[in-house]
XYZ file of C-alpha atoms in Angstrom:
712
model
C 0.000 0.000 0.000
C 1.466 3.434 -0.860
C 2.578 5.685 1.994
C 0.647 8.818 2.933
C 1.768 12.240 1.818
C 1.238 14.036 5.152
C 2.831 13.655 8.594
C 1.404 11.061 10.965
C 1.486 10.943 14.759
C 1.457 7.505 16.395
C 0.416 6.740 19.958
C 0.883 3.432 21.747
C -0.587 2.372 25.087
C 0.950 -0.679 26.762
C -1.685 -2.123 29.070
C -1.662 -5.143 31.303
C -3.516 -7.303 28.759
C -3.399 -5.520 25.415
C -1.153 -3.058 23.615
C -3.171 -0.536 21.588
C -1.735 1.653 18.847
C -3.318 4.440 16.795
C -2.237 6.607 13.881
C -3.486 10.209 13.703
C -3.166 12.781 10.932
C -0.837 15.432 12.382
C -2.791 18.287 10.767
C -6.441 17.305 11.133
C -6.186 14.899 14.110
C -8.219 12.411 12.039
C -7.884 8.829 13.256
C -6.237 6.909 10.415
C -6.045 3.478 11.978
C -6.038 1.505 15.221
C -4.794 -1.954 16.194
C -4.799 -4.130 19.301
C -2.305 -6.902 20.054
C -1.634 -8.922 23.230
C 0.924 -7.317 25.545
C 4.059 -9.449 25.324
C 5.071 -9.721 28.989
C 6.632 -13.177 28.554
C 8.628 -12.503 25.375
C 12.407 -12.260 25.690
C 12.128 -8.622 24.570
C 9.284 -7.999 27.017
C 6.637 -5.428 26.108
C 8.893 -4.081 23.334
C 7.970 -7.051 21.146
C 4.268 -6.177 21.411
C 5.021 -2.573 20.504
C 6.902 -3.705 17.395
C 4.060 -6.035 16.437
C 1.523 -3.227 16.895
C 3.576 -0.761 14.854
C 4.070 -3.160 11.956
C 0.374 -4.070 11.899
C -0.657 -0.406 12.124
C 1.640 0.589 9.271
C 0.318 -2.216 7.085
C -3.364 -1.642 7.883
C -3.292 2.158 7.492
C -0.789 2.358 4.646
C 1.724 4.393 6.637
C 5.317 4.570 5.495
C 8.069 4.802 8.075
C 9.061 8.239 6.766
C 5.493 9.504 7.261
C 5.790 9.211 11.031
C 6.668 12.610 12.520
C 5.919 11.758 16.145
C 5.739 8.574 18.197
C 4.859 8.329 21.891
C 3.945 5.463 24.143
C 2.379 5.181 27.559
C 3.181 2.375 29.915
C 2.023 1.037 33.271
C 5.414 -0.538 33.930
C 6.685 2.051 36.415
C 3.369 2.189 38.257
C 3.065 -1.594 38.440
C 6.648 -2.001 39.657
C 5.968 0.408 42.519
C 2.568 -1.051 43.367
C 3.968 -4.576 43.392
C 7.228 -3.677 45.132
C 9.204 -5.133 42.239
C 12.129 -2.710 42.404
C 15.923 -2.869 42.348
C 18.120 -2.706 45.439
C 19.088 0.937 45.953
C 22.338 2.098 47.484
C 22.249 5.500 49.201
C 25.583 7.303 49.319
C 25.189 9.937 52.025
C 27.504 12.914 51.531
C 28.551 15.083 54.445
C 30.050 15.223 57.930
C 28.727 16.358 61.297
C 25.028 17.159 61.243
C 24.881 16.656 57.459
C 26.271 13.151 57.889
C 23.754 12.453 60.663
C 20.882 13.647 58.447
C 21.870 11.390 55.550
C 22.414 8.335 57.808
C 18.800 8.636 58.921
C 17.731 8.045 55.325
C 18.559 4.354 55.719
C 15.089 4.205 57.313
C 13.624 4.548 53.794
C 14.103 0.791 53.710
C 11.045 0.563 55.981
C 8.798 1.987 53.261
C 6.291 -0.706 52.262
C 5.454 -0.539 48.560
C 3.211 -3.613 48.620
C 2.118 -5.984 51.390
C 5.311 -7.673 52.574
C 7.457 -5.887 49.966
C 9.620 -3.152 51.442
C 11.945 -0.841 49.555
C 15.376 -2.598 49.476
C 17.883 0.042 50.640
C 21.580 -0.056 51.502
C 23.545 2.859 52.967
C 27.187 3.961 52.941
C 28.700 7.308 53.952
C 30.800 9.496 51.664
C 32.090 12.094 54.098
C 33.715 14.173 51.350
C 33.604 14.106 47.538
C 36.946 12.298 47.645
C 35.223 9.373 49.412
C 32.672 8.894 46.607
C 34.454 5.974 44.947
C 34.848 4.038 48.199
C 31.181 4.578 49.068
C 30.085 3.263 45.673
C 32.318 0.179 46.037
C 30.831 -0.525 49.478
C 27.274 -0.250 48.201
C 27.915 -2.507 45.215
C 29.398 -5.158 47.542
C 26.222 -4.888 49.615
C 24.158 -5.759 46.540
C 23.112 -2.305 45.364
C 22.069 -2.293 41.691
C 21.695 1.471 41.403
C 23.184 4.346 43.413
C 21.484 7.474 44.781
C 23.689 10.385 45.817
C 22.223 12.324 48.740
C 23.575 15.510 50.283
C 21.762 18.146 52.346
C 21.368 21.424 50.452
C 22.621 19.877 47.207
C 20.094 22.044 45.393
C 22.407 24.944 46.217
C 25.753 23.150 45.785
C 25.636 19.662 44.197
C 29.401 19.061 44.152
C 29.263 16.061 46.494
C 26.341 14.423 44.719
C 28.001 14.902 41.346
C 31.149 13.187 42.638
C 29.146 10.118 43.690
C 27.269 9.921 40.388
C 30.519 10.276 38.441
C 32.186 7.535 40.514
C 29.257 5.177 39.919
C 29.121 5.773 36.193
C 32.880 5.209 35.899
C 32.118 1.715 37.226
C 29.174 1.241 34.806
C 26.694 1.375 37.682
C 23.412 3.247 37.189
C 23.163 6.320 39.380
C 21.058 9.376 40.103
C 21.196 12.298 42.526
C 18.539 14.126 44.478
C 19.310 17.487 42.836
C 18.704 15.898 39.412
C 15.177 14.907 40.442
C 14.031 18.152 42.039
C 15.464 21.473 43.163
C 13.126 21.798 46.130
C 14.353 21.723 49.729
C 13.214 19.018 52.125
C 15.929 16.354 52.366
C 13.715 13.407 53.285
C 11.085 14.027 50.610
C 13.733 14.786 47.991
C 15.653 11.614 48.872
C 12.467 9.531 48.952
C 11.608 10.672 45.434
C 15.130 9.985 44.172
C 15.231 6.511 45.764
C 11.921 5.538 44.178
C 13.244 6.849 40.864
C 16.363 4.707 41.283
C 14.376 1.634 42.267
C 12.683 1.416 38.885
C 15.611 2.730 36.841
C 17.308 -0.584 35.853
C 14.109 -2.130 34.527
C 12.923 1.057 32.828
C 16.286 1.724 31.145
C 16.416 -1.866 29.871
C 12.868 -1.625 28.528
C 13.609 1.763 26.924
C 16.559 0.249 25.067
C 14.418 -2.632 23.784
C 11.538 -0.352 22.784
C 13.869 2.000 20.939
C 15.396 -0.957 19.086
C 11.905 -2.202 18.150
C 10.919 1.193 16.792
C 14.069 1.363 14.707
C 13.410 -2.164 13.382
C 10.051 -0.849 12.200
C 12.015 1.708 10.166
C 10.696 4.701 12.131
C 13.263 7.430 12.727
C 11.066 9.975 14.519
C 12.192 10.605 18.111
C 10.518 8.255 20.587
C 8.605 9.992 23.390
C 7.134 8.589 26.607
C 3.962 9.726 28.413
C 4.542 11.402 31.786
C 2.287 11.176 34.810
C 1.309 14.850 34.435
C -0.205 14.438 30.975
C 2.732 15.533 28.815
C 5.444 13.544 27.070
C 9.196 13.417 27.549
C 12.061 12.305 25.346
C 13.556 8.844 25.750
C 16.887 10.192 27.097
C 14.948 12.123 29.752
C 12.940 9.008 30.611
C 16.144 7.028 31.149
C 17.278 9.786 33.501
C 13.997 10.253 35.401
C 11.827 7.152 34.851
C 9.706 7.970 37.908
C 8.019 10.712 35.855
C 6.243 7.952 33.892
C 4.563 6.608 37.037
C 0.798 7.168 37.162
C 0.817 7.915 33.424
C -2.120 5.574 32.717
C -4.855 8.163 33.408
C -2.574 10.917 32.064
C -2.670 9.666 28.482
C -6.460 9.496 28.541
C -6.937 13.037 29.795
C -4.434 14.268 27.204
C -6.696 12.690 24.587
C -9.724 14.468 26.023
C -7.859 17.771 26.186
C -6.621 17.692 22.591
C -8.954 15.348 20.713
C -12.198 16.256 22.493
C -11.322 19.950 22.945
C -12.202 19.752 26.641
C -11.347 23.084 28.249
C -13.403 23.089 31.452
C -14.674 19.896 32.966
C -13.932 16.383 34.073
C -12.625 13.402 32.179
C -13.875 10.026 33.365
C -11.893 7.083 32.046
C -13.856 3.937 32.772
C -12.359 0.497 32.402
C -13.751 -2.823 33.498
C -13.134 -2.354 37.223
C -12.666 1.332 38.019
C -13.152 4.916 36.860
C -10.348 7.492 36.965
C -11.622 11.063 37.290
C -9.373 13.997 36.426
C -9.877 17.740 35.998
C -9.290 20.137 33.119
C -9.580 23.781 34.138
C -9.060 26.710 31.796
C -7.629 24.358 29.195
C -5.048 22.804 31.547
C -4.847 19.501 33.369
C -4.605 19.842 37.144
C -1.419 18.477 38.688
C -0.174 17.889 42.243
C 2.657 16.044 43.993
C 1.875 12.325 44.046
C 1.797 9.960 47.012
C 3.725 6.705 46.529
C 4.296 4.020 49.120
C 1.973 5.940 51.427
C 4.221 9.026 51.433
C 4.231 12.320 49.540
C 6.905 12.751 46.884
C 8.060 15.530 44.589
C 6.669 13.633 41.584
C 4.292 15.874 39.563
C 1.258 13.837 38.500
C -2.365 14.345 37.572
C -4.773 15.050 40.382
C -6.763 11.924 39.600
C -9.386 10.332 41.852
C -10.148 6.649 41.352
C -13.532 5.076 42.155
C -14.014 1.306 42.147
C -16.825 1.368 39.586
C -16.308 0.151 36.011
C -18.196 -1.293 33.102
C -17.663 -4.809 34.410
C -18.590 -4.080 38.040
C -20.784 -6.847 39.460
C -24.152 -6.283 41.112
C -24.496 -7.288 44.777
C -27.845 -8.601 46.026
C -29.117 -9.337 49.554
C -32.037 -11.502 48.439
C -34.448 -8.597 48.482
C -32.467 -5.502 47.449
C -29.467 -4.321 45.442
C -26.968 -3.461 48.180
C -24.003 -2.302 46.109
C -22.219 -2.472 42.760
C -18.565 -3.600 42.792
C -15.788 -3.472 43.766
C -15.328 -6.879 42.107
C -15.747 -7.068 38.352
C -16.561 -9.703 35.778
C -12.877 -9.756 34.830
C -11.873 -10.753 38.373
C -14.611 -13.385 38.466
C -13.527 -14.745 35.081
C -17.047 -14.467 33.681
C -18.325 -12.992 30.393
C -20.846 -10.139 30.426
C -24.433 -11.438 30.185
C -25.546 -8.606 27.885
C -23.043 -9.673 25.214
C -24.391 -13.220 25.084
C -26.914 -14.168 22.376
C -30.439 -13.361 23.526
C -31.472 -16.956 22.859
C -28.908 -18.193 25.397
C -30.405 -16.064 28.188
C -33.975 -17.290 27.929
C -34.863 -19.077 31.169
C -31.638 -18.019 32.932
C -31.645 -18.209 36.733
C -30.263 -15.670 39.173
C -27.472 -17.008 41.410
C -25.047 -15.408 43.852
C -21.325 -16.162 43.725
C -17.973 -15.291 45.320
C -15.735 -13.803 42.581
C -12.664 -14.802 44.623
C -12.451 -17.436 47.377
C -12.423 -14.918 50.245
C -15.158 -12.660 48.804
C -18.713 -12.595 50.170
C -21.161 -14.728 48.196
C -23.540 -11.901 47.308
C -22.387 -11.043 43.784
C -24.970 -11.746 41.099
C -24.531 -14.050 38.099
C -26.823 -15.872 35.697
C -26.867 -19.618 35.096
C -28.316 -20.482 31.699
C -30.175 -23.623 30.696
C -27.173 -24.826 28.679
C -24.970 -24.821 31.804
C -23.082 -21.589 31.195
C -22.582 -18.789 33.699
C -22.566 -15.072 32.908
C -21.869 -11.970 35.001
C -24.570 -9.366 35.537
C -22.659 -6.103 35.154
C -23.111 -2.363 35.169
C -22.805 -2.430 31.372
C -25.755 -4.838 31.259
C -27.863 -2.425 33.341
C -26.923 0.588 31.185
C -27.889 -1.269 28.014
C -31.131 -2.541 29.551
C -32.124 1.023 30.467
C -31.240 2.194 26.961
C -28.743 4.896 27.991
C -25.774 3.526 26.019
C -25.422 5.657 22.868
C -25.600 3.868 19.537
C -22.124 3.196 18.203
C -20.517 3.100 21.654
C -17.909 0.452 22.338
C -20.084 -0.927 25.189
C -23.372 -1.148 23.268
C -25.197 -4.499 23.402
C -28.251 -5.942 21.706
C -31.299 -4.485 23.529
C -33.087 -7.840 23.756
C -30.061 -9.537 25.302
C -29.588 -6.695 27.818
C -33.234 -6.799 28.931
C -33.172 -10.588 29.247
C -30.010 -10.275 31.349
C -31.798 -7.963 33.836
C -35.077 -9.913 33.870
C -34.132 -12.421 36.637
C -32.938 -9.601 38.924
C -36.084 -7.573 38.212
C -38.226 -10.587 39.102
C -36.340 -11.052 42.385
C -36.869 -7.371 43.181
C -40.526 -7.518 42.174
C -40.147 -4.658 39.724
C -39.738 -3.906 36.019
C -36.561 -4.421 34.032
C -36.231 -0.663 33.569
C -36.586 0.023 37.286
C -34.127 -2.730 38.184
C -31.600 -1.282 35.739
C -32.146 2.223 37.142
C -31.602 0.915 40.678
C -28.304 -0.711 39.680
C -27.083 2.405 37.878
C -28.129 4.666 40.745
C -26.163 2.589 43.238
C -23.132 2.495 40.951
C -22.829 6.170 40.035
C -23.489 7.507 43.549
C -19.806 7.389 44.632
C -18.701 8.637 41.198
C -21.089 11.578 41.410
C -19.826 12.415 44.901
C -16.235 12.682 43.620
C -17.343 14.713 40.592
C -19.193 17.244 42.711
C -16.268 17.494 45.143
C -13.916 18.297 42.252
C -16.327 20.850 40.745
C -16.402 22.686 44.083
C -12.691 22.292 44.812
C -11.592 23.688 41.445
C -14.543 26.100 41.071
C -15.284 24.866 37.571
C -17.507 26.954 35.301
C -20.290 24.922 33.628
C -18.166 21.752 33.581
C -18.640 19.118 30.910
C -18.266 15.404 31.592
C -16.318 13.505 28.944
C -16.271 9.726 29.157
C -13.431 7.616 27.838
C -12.304 4.015 28.060
C -14.103 0.851 27.018
C -16.650 1.176 29.846
C -17.408 4.882 29.351
C -21.023 4.392 28.288
C -21.783 2.392 31.445
C -21.131 5.421 33.683
C -21.018 8.816 31.945
C -24.481 9.032 30.258
C -26.477 8.113 33.369
C -24.240 10.267 35.578
C -24.619 13.235 33.231
C -28.403 13.038 33.250
C -28.612 12.537 37.020
C -26.202 15.383 37.823
C -27.459 17.826 35.195
C -23.994 18.297 33.705
C -23.411 18.386 29.959
C -21.883 15.052 28.939
C -20.547 13.166 25.961
C -18.625 10.024 25.140
C -15.262 10.714 23.525
C -14.861 9.685 19.920
C -12.979 6.384 19.782
C -13.317 6.167 23.567
C -11.897 2.654 23.675
C -8.514 3.938 22.404
C -8.497 7.302 24.175
C -5.181 6.511 25.914
C -3.128 5.847 22.758
C -4.897 8.820 21.138
C -3.770 10.939 24.066
C -0.212 9.683 23.640
C -0.309 10.588 19.944
C -1.640 14.108 20.613
C 0.233 14.940 23.838
C 2.541 17.931 24.190
C 6.124 17.880 25.407
C 6.068 19.040 29.025
C 8.596 20.042 31.667
C 8.108 21.334 35.195
C 10.831 23.241 37.056
C 10.488 24.214 40.721
C 12.874 26.310 42.797
C 12.884 27.626 46.358
C 14.371 31.146 46.212
C 13.987 33.421 49.258
C 12.911 36.876 48.088
C 13.215 36.015 44.383
C 14.350 38.748 42.039
C 13.096 39.308 38.505
C 16.257 37.583 37.284
C 15.557 34.504 39.444
C 12.063 34.156 37.996
C 13.239 34.638 34.422
C 15.988 32.037 34.962
C 13.461 29.394 36.083
C 11.201 30.253 33.158
C 14.102 29.963 30.701
C 15.159 26.620 32.179
C 11.697 25.139 31.643
C 11.399 26.550 28.128
C 14.863 25.302 27.150
C 14.063 21.840 28.516
C 11.058 21.275 26.237
C 12.832 22.795 23.234
C 15.739 20.452 23.943
C 13.312 17.539 23.775
C 12.038 18.525 20.352
C 9.279 21.103 20.951
C 8.925 23.840 18.339
C 10.205 27.055 20.040
C 7.597 29.213 18.315
C 4.735 27.490 20.122
C 6.157 26.835 23.590
C 3.958 28.172 26.384
C 5.365 28.687 29.893
C 3.110 29.088 32.915
C 4.989 30.700 35.820
C 3.709 30.720 39.386
C 5.392 32.597 42.239
C 4.271 31.722 45.776
C 5.720 34.476 48.010
C 4.718 32.685 51.240
C 6.729 29.568 50.350
C 9.389 31.391 48.280
C 8.492 28.915 45.527
C 8.923 29.554 41.813
C 7.313 27.019 39.470
C 7.508 27.108 35.671
C 5.581 24.597 33.548
C 6.473 24.616 29.858
C 4.526 22.818 27.148
C 5.046 22.644 23.413
C 4.327 20.552 20.356
C 7.017 18.903 18.291
C 5.391 20.461 15.225
C 3.758 23.879 15.199
C 0.069 23.543 14.434
C -0.982 26.079 11.832
C -4.504 25.142 10.832
C -6.464 27.437 8.577
C -9.162 28.447 11.047
C -11.661 29.513 8.403
C -11.637 26.131 6.704
C -11.510 23.837 9.725
C -13.530 25.399 12.535
C -17.340 25.535 12.568
C -18.242 29.109 13.580
C -21.686 28.059 14.761
C -20.230 25.272 16.889
C -17.676 27.637 18.448
C -20.341 30.163 19.413
C -22.534 27.374 20.790
C -19.630 26.060 22.890
C -18.913 29.536 24.277
C -22.616 30.091 24.975
C -22.863 26.784 26.888
C -19.762 27.677 28.871
C -21.126 31.088 29.845
C -24.741 29.998 30.244
C -26.363 32.245 27.624
C -27.942 31.920 24.177
C -25.503 31.805 21.201
C -26.939 35.084 19.898
C -25.606 36.854 23.009
C -21.991 35.901 22.250
C -19.899 38.635 20.614
C -16.293 39.002 19.509
C -14.057 41.251 21.593
C -10.695 40.855 19.848
C -8.703 38.499 17.645
C -5.214 37.640 16.436
C -4.077 35.362 13.629
C -4.254 32.411 16.061
C -6.919 33.255 18.656
C -10.314 34.870 19.054
C -11.625 36.481 22.207
C -15.374 36.005 22.597
C -17.576 37.257 25.399
C -21.082 37.544 26.781
C -22.577 39.212 29.816
C -23.855 36.836 32.487
C -24.228 36.602 36.219
C -22.051 34.296 38.291
C -22.864 32.576 41.564
C -20.571 33.722 44.378
C -19.038 31.729 47.226
C -22.193 32.155 49.349
C -24.421 30.868 46.549
C -25.798 34.273 45.569
C -25.764 35.653 42.054
C -23.927 38.915 41.448
C -24.500 41.621 38.863
C -23.954 40.673 35.191
C -20.300 40.899 34.124
C -18.420 40.140 30.937
C -17.545 36.456 30.713
C -14.543 36.065 28.408
C -13.471 32.953 26.511
C -10.384 32.591 24.314
C -10.755 30.161 21.413
C -7.761 28.868 19.465
C -7.549 28.048 15.766
C -8.815 24.507 16.370
C -11.970 25.647 18.142
C -10.704 24.784 21.648
C -11.749 27.068 24.511
C -8.302 27.757 25.931
C -9.081 30.369 28.569
C -12.020 31.261 30.825
C -12.116 34.629 32.589
C -14.751 36.558 34.530
C -15.020 40.337 34.379
C -11.864 40.634 32.300
C -10.491 43.707 30.573
C -9.545 43.013 26.933
C -7.072 45.390 25.324
C -5.564 45.381 21.813
C -2.070 46.680 21.141
C 1.140 45.617 19.392
C 4.335 44.018 20.649
C 6.316 47.259 20.546
C 3.841 49.027 22.820
C 2.813 46.026 24.892
C 5.166 46.240 27.863
C 4.285 49.865 28.581
C 0.595 49.136 28.055
C 0.690 46.112 30.373
C 2.424 48.225 33.035
C -0.270 50.896 32.710
C -3.121 48.357 32.975
C -1.491 46.524 35.880
C -1.014 49.761 37.810
C -4.645 50.667 37.221
C -5.962 47.307 38.448
C -3.558 46.455 41.282
C -5.433 46.041 44.574
C -4.066 47.005 47.978
C -4.942 45.525 51.351
C -3.572 44.512 54.727
C -1.510 41.781 53.071
C 0.102 44.219 50.619
C -0.494 44.753 46.917
C -1.899 42.160 44.508
C -1.391 42.650 40.793
C -4.207 41.444 38.514
C -4.070 38.172 36.588
C -2.684 38.782 33.092
C -2.593 36.761 29.881
C -1.029 37.791 26.556
C -2.184 36.432 23.203
C 0.958 36.684 21.103
C 1.557 34.611 17.985
C 0.402 31.006 18.544
C 0.940 31.266 22.303
C -1.152 32.219 25.288
C 1.400 33.635 27.713
C -0.034 32.882 31.154
C 1.242 35.400 33.710
C -1.636 34.854 36.142
C 0.499 33.018 38.698
C 2.522 36.154 39.536
C 1.302 38.641 42.151
C 4.178 41.141 42.106
C 3.902 44.006 39.620
C 7.597 44.211 38.659
C 7.952 40.445 38.273
C 4.883 40.399 36.044
C 6.260 43.147 33.799
C 9.606 41.346 33.562
C 7.888 38.113 32.483
C 5.857 40.002 29.888
C 9.103 41.322 28.439
C 10.548 37.798 28.277
C 7.512 36.582 26.345
C 7.786 39.394 23.797
C 11.526 39.664 23.205
C 11.550 37.460 20.086
C 8.429 38.946 18.465
C 8.309 41.621 15.770
C 7.449 45.043 17.202
C 4.508 45.585 14.847
C 2.892 42.213 15.574
C -0.688 42.533 16.945
C -1.181 41.436 20.538
C -4.138 41.091 22.906
C -3.896 41.672 26.653
C -6.458 40.028 28.941
C -6.484 41.272 32.499
C -8.657 40.043 35.388
C -8.996 41.622 38.827
C -8.279 39.176 41.650
C -11.179 38.671 44.066
């Protein structure tokens, strides 16, 4: 088959059972092909063999030449599973320092008490390296003790890493894998920094070996595009970076899915629910960004940035529990755990005359889970998916759709036992199931103060949860296109991402610009197009914390807005977001890449009361995605040459003063293809300095839009 003429992005998701791969047109995001192959855990090349098999099948099925591939990323559960199962390497801690510093590092040997899984503690060895000159001896001692990878630890190494660098150098001279705490994070807090570095080291040997095999498989497929790996915060990183910091791939399972919702589904404000057979992962997108926090691993907080994802034990295969007279619960066991097929996917003829029975999915489980025994001696699971199909809430064309007759026959024995109709029995099951999911959804809506949030369902079991939940909660909802492959789609569409954090007492403008530049340079160094890199900078004056999060695509997206975006659909999306009729939406400003649309509407305050109508502003990019939500914003048009002075004037006018000092307004700049987010900075001078950094490479006559929002 001839190769395609345009660039193709490929995403691969390595799951516990199957490896899924998709090919996406890099310009239109059109799905060109998808394949599923068994994950090759037992092959001598491990999961890399399954990736190669998936790539070769995808290329053949979709007619994709190796030279067509401009981007390739894969997500993996390997790091997460290794940590959850306690299957990690023995880690040697080389503690650098004398006196109190030496005492502080010796205490880190207690990290060996950290239990990753029941009965599986973190295997840790310790040796002192009093001075950098002792680094070689410390490494030799640790290797003799069985250490497979070395972690260099020194108090205050974020300020002066000389000792840690000496240990890492000594280890690498002996061909021993090594890492250092200052390479993982630049935040203070010796114990938390060391804990994060030790966990990173524990999975490093396996992850580096797998990375080598995967890279070799990709090259055997003839693909020369750089190989990227999905991070736990929803972005991707280069393979060299993954070898250096494999811990960043932990918890990346839900991350790939939400990246797919963010880019493919154009979700800008709402919640993404990825439903599998056993559980639902719920994550937040606010103002066009995924929400990230430091992850807990082994029961302890780390410096690992990962999605703020909440997991509920309800999935498409969740089993119904029955007391003999009432439905008491749904889950946590699923049909997959019980080893039973879903009843609703059986032929309707096979379910005629089926009897309701209760079973124990696993030997130690209570015997109150429902199954059906058919007249031909087969047993089927009665699942949440069966109830959703019986009630008729599964959209046509969904991955989880079943024959209506089979679904109703599956629920009939339970309905008879309850003394009610099939529809009411199905509604009872769904109500029980979505109750804990709805509770988490509403908590997240309140916690993140989401405006008119949409619910987007992904995963093979999406239709078993999201439609009923959407109707019951009153939230707008939809099932993602190609929901069953949303994770590999997310990998294919994800942006390169880097997060840099620094503790700097009384940071100067130069300190803030240095952190911003470091983050920007990191994503450019991993292949992101410099013209489209966006850097979000946050300065927390109470914690003296500077955080810069940079994101960028490996290829600048330059769609022709007029030919690809439905104007009516954009206005309808803005109207839904604001809560008005489409006719009330008007354009406030535009650039070659963005439009600023607005409408006047009232917003409910913290006490539940509605205020006076104010301008609700939404920024829409060239692909029709609502990238920014703002309430009561000032929108100002200028050019790059005049922008810094104009921003200073607007900031001075809208700075608020109180007992806690001055608070500059939140500011965003629409410049070229970027939205420069300066909203995380409260200090006027720091804000102006960042604005200058964003504009320094732009032509002075280039149009620019300033959006400014008073802080309340």
